[in-house]
Amino acid sequence: PPREAPALGSAAAAAASFARRMARTGRVSATARGKLASGGAPAYEAERLGGDGSVRGYESGELGAGLATLSGSVSLVLPLPARVPGGPPPPVSFVLFADAGARDEALAGRKLSSSQPLASGASVGYGLRFGPIRFDVAHNARGERMTHVGLVGDEFG
């Protein structure tokens, strides 16, 4: 006889159980970083926005550099469940994140230069953490996708 598909109710119950377990073991982290330097500061003091350490939906420095910057990130980290009930969880986590940043022209309301048209940006994305290694995929406000690979701890979350 043909096998019957599992009932939709049991699939929904399993999904709800998984979501409750993730909510108990997950963690939310938020990071904010700002910089304010005097107008006479040397160019190497400028903070670059975009890339692994700030707004992951953009190339490194794509949002420009400024002496007044503000950036932040919010992450939801969901560790994958243990293979053996009651056993230690694997060192693997799924991550959802949102990043945003702005540099001095956007913060001060000044006109943007043609060489650096972007002064602020935002992105959302997801990633995996395998022990100390991280893989992130971010989508910026223009709909472009960026992939980042690196070590955990050298970025926001």
PDB file of C-alpha atoms in Angstrom:
ATOM      1  CA  PRO A   1       0.000   0.000   0.000  1.00  0.00           C
ATOM      2  CA  PRO A   2       1.185   3.599  -0.636  1.00  0.00           C
ATOM      3  CA  ARG A   3       2.702   5.463   2.310  1.00  0.00           C
ATOM      4  CA  GLU A   4       0.740   8.397   3.636  1.00  0.00           C
ATOM      5  CA  ALA A   5       2.385  11.795   3.976  1.00  0.00           C
ATOM      6  CA  PRO A   6       2.882  12.936   7.586  1.00  0.00           C
ATOM      7  CA  ALA A   7       0.061  15.057   8.891  1.00  0.00           C
ATOM      8  CA  LEU A   8       0.543  18.780   8.594  1.00  0.00           C
ATOM      9  CA  GLY A   9      -0.223  19.094  12.308  1.00  0.00           C
ATOM     10  CA  SER A  10       2.728  16.891  13.293  1.00  0.00           C
ATOM     11  CA  ALA A  11       5.080  18.899  11.054  1.00  0.00           C
ATOM     12  CA  ALA A  12       3.856  22.138  12.627  1.00  0.00           C
ATOM     13  CA  ALA A  13       4.284  20.657  16.109  1.00  0.00           C
ATOM     14  CA  ALA A  14       7.842  19.569  15.284  1.00  0.00           C
ATOM     15  CA  ALA A  15       8.645  23.054  13.901  1.00  0.00           C
ATOM     16  CA  ALA A  16       7.188  24.701  17.017  1.00  0.00           C
ATOM     17  CA  SER A  17       9.218  22.379  19.265  1.00  0.00           C
ATOM     18  CA  PHE A  18      12.398  23.221  17.337  1.00  0.00           C
ATOM     19  CA  ALA A  19      11.628  26.970  17.588  1.00  0.00           C
ATOM     20  CA  ARG A  20      11.098  26.718  21.373  1.00  0.00           C
ATOM     21  CA  ARG A  21      14.397  24.851  21.789  1.00  0.00           C
ATOM     22  CA  MET A  22      16.235  27.472  19.700  1.00  0.00           C
ATOM     23  CA  ALA A  23      14.657  30.289  21.719  1.00  0.00           C
ATOM     24  CA  ARG A  24      15.965  28.743  24.954  1.00  0.00           C
ATOM     25  CA  THR A  25      19.516  28.253  23.668  1.00  0.00           C
ATOM     26  CA  GLY A  26      19.831  31.271  21.340  1.00  0.00           C
ATOM     27  CA  ARG A  27      21.355  34.600  22.256  1.00  0.00           C
ATOM     28  CA  VAL A  28      20.993  38.140  20.981  1.00  0.00           C
ATOM     29  CA  SER A  29      23.982  40.444  20.785  1.00  0.00           C
ATOM     30  CA  ALA A  30      24.131  44.106  19.867  1.00  0.00           C
ATOM     31  CA  THR A  31      27.267  46.085  19.146  1.00  0.00           C
ATOM     32  CA  ALA A  32      27.689  49.799  18.483  1.00  0.00           C
ATOM     33  CA  ARG A  33      30.856  51.646  17.583  1.00  0.00           C
ATOM     34  CA  GLY A  34      31.465  55.321  17.043  1.00  0.00           C
ATOM     35  CA  LYS A  35      34.435  57.524  16.272  1.00  0.00           C
ATOM     36  CA  LEU A  36      34.824  61.279  16.466  1.00  0.00           C
ATOM     37  CA  ALA A  37      38.134  62.939  15.647  1.00  0.00           C
ATOM     38  CA  SER A  38      39.002  66.605  15.149  1.00  0.00           C
ATOM     39  CA  GLY A  39      39.031  68.050  11.643  1.00  0.00           C
ATOM     40  CA  GLY A  40      42.815  68.392  11.807  1.00  0.00           C
ATOM     41  CA  ALA A  41      43.355  64.645  12.349  1.00  0.00           C
ATOM     42  CA  PRO A  42      45.547  62.855   9.769  1.00  0.00           C
ATOM     43  CA  ALA A  43      43.837  60.808   7.037  1.00  0.00           C
ATOM     44  CA  TYR A  44      44.979  57.492   8.532  1.00  0.00           C
ATOM     45  CA  GLU A  45      42.766  58.247  11.557  1.00  0.00           C
ATOM     46  CA  ALA A  46      39.656  58.023   9.375  1.00  0.00           C
ATOM     47  CA  GLU A  47      37.407  55.027  10.067  1.00  0.00           C
ATOM     48  CA  ARG A  48      36.568  52.939   6.975  1.00  0.00           C
ATOM     49  CA  LEU A  49      32.973  51.723   6.691  1.00  0.00           C
ATOM     50  CA  GLY A  50      31.875  48.609   4.849  1.00  0.00           C
ATOM     51  CA  GLY A  51      33.163  45.034   4.928  1.00  0.00           C
ATOM     52  CA  ASP A  52      33.773  42.451   7.653  1.00  0.00           C
ATOM     53  CA  GLY A  53      34.288  44.847  10.554  1.00  0.00           C
ATOM     54  CA  SER A  54      31.314  47.127   9.971  1.00  0.00           C
ATOM     55  CA  VAL A  55      28.526  46.864   7.372  1.00  0.00           C
ATOM     56  CA  ARG A  56      28.905  43.384   5.878  1.00  0.00           C
ATOM     57  CA  GLY A  57      26.677  44.048   2.849  1.00  0.00           C
ATOM     58  CA  TYR A  58      29.382  46.217   1.266  1.00  0.00           C
ATOM     59  CA  GLU A  59      33.009  45.837   0.167  1.00  0.00           C
ATOM     60  CA  SER A  60      35.665  46.949   2.632  1.00  0.00           C
ATOM     61  CA  GLY A  61      35.627  50.760   2.706  1.00  0.00           C
ATOM     62  CA  GLU A  62      32.840  51.012   0.085  1.00  0.00           C
ATOM     63  CA  LEU A  63      30.871  53.404   2.286  1.00  0.00           C
ATOM     64  CA  GLY A  64      33.952  55.590   2.534  1.00  0.00           C
ATOM     65  CA  ALA A  65      36.031  56.780   5.459  1.00  0.00           C
ATOM     66  CA  GLY A  66      35.407  59.597   7.863  1.00  0.00           C
ATOM     67  CA  LEU A  67      36.549  61.235  11.052  1.00  0.00           C
ATOM     68  CA  ALA A  68      33.025  60.931  12.455  1.00  0.00           C
ATOM     69  CA  THR A  69      31.449  57.491  12.047  1.00  0.00           C
ATOM     70  CA  LEU A  70      28.736  55.472  13.695  1.00  0.00           C
ATOM     71  CA  SER A  71      28.074  51.782  13.050  1.00  0.00           C
ATOM     72  CA  GLY A  72      26.294  48.936  14.730  1.00  0.00           C
ATOM     73  CA  SER A  73      25.034  45.402  14.446  1.00  0.00           C
ATOM     74  CA  VAL A  74      22.367  43.185  15.986  1.00  0.00           C
ATOM     75  CA  SER A  75      22.770  39.388  15.797  1.00  0.00           C
ATOM     76  CA  LEU A  76      20.650  36.417  16.767  1.00  0.00           C
ATOM     77  CA  VAL A  77      22.877  33.356  17.325  1.00  0.00           C
ATOM     78  CA  LEU A  78      21.158  29.964  17.346  1.00  0.00           C
ATOM     79  CA  PRO A  79      23.373  27.007  18.326  1.00  0.00           C
ATOM     80  CA  LEU A  80      22.473  23.796  16.513  1.00  0.00           C
ATOM     81  CA  PRO A  81      21.076  21.090  18.809  1.00  0.00           C
ATOM     82  CA  ALA A  82      23.194  18.247  20.176  1.00  0.00           C
ATOM     83  CA  ARG A  83      23.299  15.062  18.121  1.00  0.00           C
ATOM     84  CA  VAL A  84      22.772  12.945  21.220  1.00  0.00           C
ATOM     85  CA  PRO A  85      19.994  14.126  23.548  1.00  0.00           C
ATOM     86  CA  GLY A  86      21.619  15.600  26.639  1.00  0.00           C
ATOM     87  CA  GLY A  87      25.051  15.593  24.966  1.00  0.00           C
ATOM     88  CA  PRO A  88      27.224  18.610  24.263  1.00  0.00           C
ATOM     89  CA  PRO A  89      26.097  20.797  21.364  1.00  0.00           C
ATOM     90  CA  PRO A  90      28.306  20.847  18.292  1.00  0.00           C
ATOM     91  CA  PRO A  91      30.378  24.015  17.853  1.00  0.00           C
ATOM     92  CA  VAL A  92      28.049  25.088  15.024  1.00  0.00           C
ATOM     93  CA  SER A  93      25.614  28.008  15.132  1.00  0.00           C
ATOM     94  CA  PHE A  94      23.241  29.671  12.688  1.00  0.00           C
ATOM     95  CA  VAL A  95      23.272  33.492  12.788  1.00  0.00           C
ATOM     96  CA  LEU A  96      20.847  36.173  11.600  1.00  0.00           C
ATOM     97  CA  PHE A  97      22.176  39.745  11.611  1.00  0.00           C
ATOM     98  CA  ALA A  98      21.514  43.362  10.648  1.00  0.00           C
ATOM     99  CA  ASP A  99      24.279  45.973  10.246  1.00  0.00           C
ATOM    100  CA  ALA A 100      24.171  49.737   9.634  1.00  0.00           C
ATOM    101  CA  GLY A 101      26.734  52.506   9.442  1.00  0.00           C
ATOM    102  CA  ALA A 102      27.160  56.181   8.546  1.00  0.00           C
ATOM    103  CA  ARG A 103      30.172  58.440   8.090  1.00  0.00           C
ATOM    104  CA  ASP A 104      30.663  62.144   8.691  1.00  0.00           C
ATOM    105  CA  GLU A 105      28.887  63.575   5.639  1.00  0.00           C
ATOM    106  CA  ALA A 106      25.704  61.689   6.485  1.00  0.00           C
ATOM    107  CA  LEU A 107      26.017  62.441  10.209  1.00  0.00           C
ATOM    108  CA  ALA A 108      26.636  66.153   9.657  1.00  0.00           C
ATOM    109  CA  GLY A 109      24.135  66.543   6.772  1.00  0.00           C
ATOM    110  CA  ARG A 110      26.851  67.768   4.394  1.00  0.00           C
ATOM    111  CA  LYS A 111      26.799  67.407   0.605  1.00  0.00           C
ATOM    112  CA  LEU A 112      28.478  64.200  -0.596  1.00  0.00           C
ATOM    113  CA  SER A 113      31.533  64.249  -2.847  1.00  0.00           C
ATOM    114  CA  SER A 114      31.278  62.576  -6.262  1.00  0.00           C
ATOM    115  CA  SER A 115      34.243  60.304  -5.430  1.00  0.00           C
ATOM    116  CA  GLN A 116      32.459  58.855  -2.370  1.00  0.00           C
ATOM    117  CA  PRO A 117      28.741  58.941  -3.163  1.00  0.00           C
ATOM    118  CA  LEU A 118      27.679  56.642  -0.326  1.00  0.00           C
ATOM    119  CA  ALA A 119      27.737  58.016   3.199  1.00  0.00           C
ATOM    120  CA  SER A 120      25.548  55.473   4.932  1.00  0.00           C
ATOM    121  CA  GLY A 121      24.372  51.935   4.377  1.00  0.00           C
ATOM    122  CA  ALA A 122      22.559  48.997   5.906  1.00  0.00           C
ATOM    123  CA  SER A 123      22.485  45.257   5.347  1.00  0.00           C
ATOM    124  CA  VAL A 124      20.820  42.104   6.633  1.00  0.00           C
ATOM    125  CA  GLY A 125      22.101  38.586   6.389  1.00  0.00           C
ATOM    126  CA  TYR A 126      22.671  35.128   7.743  1.00  0.00           C
ATOM    127  CA  GLY A 127      25.665  32.987   8.482  1.00  0.00           C
ATOM    128  CA  LEU A 128      27.146  29.885  10.011  1.00  0.00           C
ATOM    129  CA  ARG A 129      29.778  29.589  12.732  1.00  0.00           C
ATOM    130  CA  PHE A 130      31.926  26.437  12.689  1.00  0.00           C
ATOM    131  CA  GLY A 131      34.016  26.792  15.836  1.00  0.00           C
ATOM    132  CA  PRO A 132      36.320  29.767  15.148  1.00  0.00           C
ATOM    133  CA  ILE A 133      35.398  30.019  11.441  1.00  0.00           C
ATOM    134  CA  ARG A 134      32.499  32.120  10.208  1.00  0.00           C
ATOM    135  CA  PHE A 135      30.660  32.292   6.888  1.00  0.00           C
ATOM    136  CA  ASP A 136      28.334  35.267   6.336  1.00  0.00           C
ATOM    137  CA  VAL A 137      26.070  36.217   3.440  1.00  0.00           C
ATOM    138  CA  ALA A 138      24.788  39.803   3.577  1.00  0.00           C
ATOM    139  CA  HIS A 139      22.335  41.688   1.371  1.00  0.00           C
ATOM    140  CA  ASN A 140      22.726  45.475   1.234  1.00  0.00           C
ATOM    141  CA  ALA A 141      20.108  48.190   0.708  1.00  0.00           C
ATOM    142  CA  ARG A 142      20.718  48.098  -3.082  1.00  0.00           C
ATOM    143  CA  GLY A 143      19.886  44.371  -3.183  1.00  0.00           C
ATOM    144  CA  GLU A 144      23.494  43.274  -3.781  1.00  0.00           C
ATOM    145  CA  ARG A 145      24.895  40.210  -2.022  1.00  0.00           C
ATOM    146  CA  MET A 146      28.286  39.941  -0.338  1.00  0.00           C
ATOM    147  CA  THR A 147      29.906  36.816   1.119  1.00  0.00           C
ATOM    148  CA  HIS A 148      32.435  37.032   3.933  1.00  0.00           C
ATOM    149  CA  VAL A 149      34.621  34.267   5.388  1.00  0.00           C
ATOM    150  CA  GLY A 150      36.799  34.884   8.425  1.00  0.00           C
ATOM    151  CA  LEU A 151      37.441  34.180  12.070  1.00  0.00           C
ATOM    152  CA  VAL A 152      34.845  34.707  14.780  1.00  0.00           C
ATOM    153  CA  GLY A 153      35.703  37.798  16.778  1.00  0.00           C
ATOM    154  CA  ASP A 154      37.108  39.891  13.906  1.00  0.00           C
ATOM    155  CA  GLU A 155      33.670  41.319  13.118  1.00  0.00           C
ATOM    156  CA  PHE A 156      30.535  42.508  14.924  1.00  0.00           C
ATOM    157  CA  GLY A 157      28.738  39.250  15.650  1.00  0.00           C
TER     158      GLY A 157
END
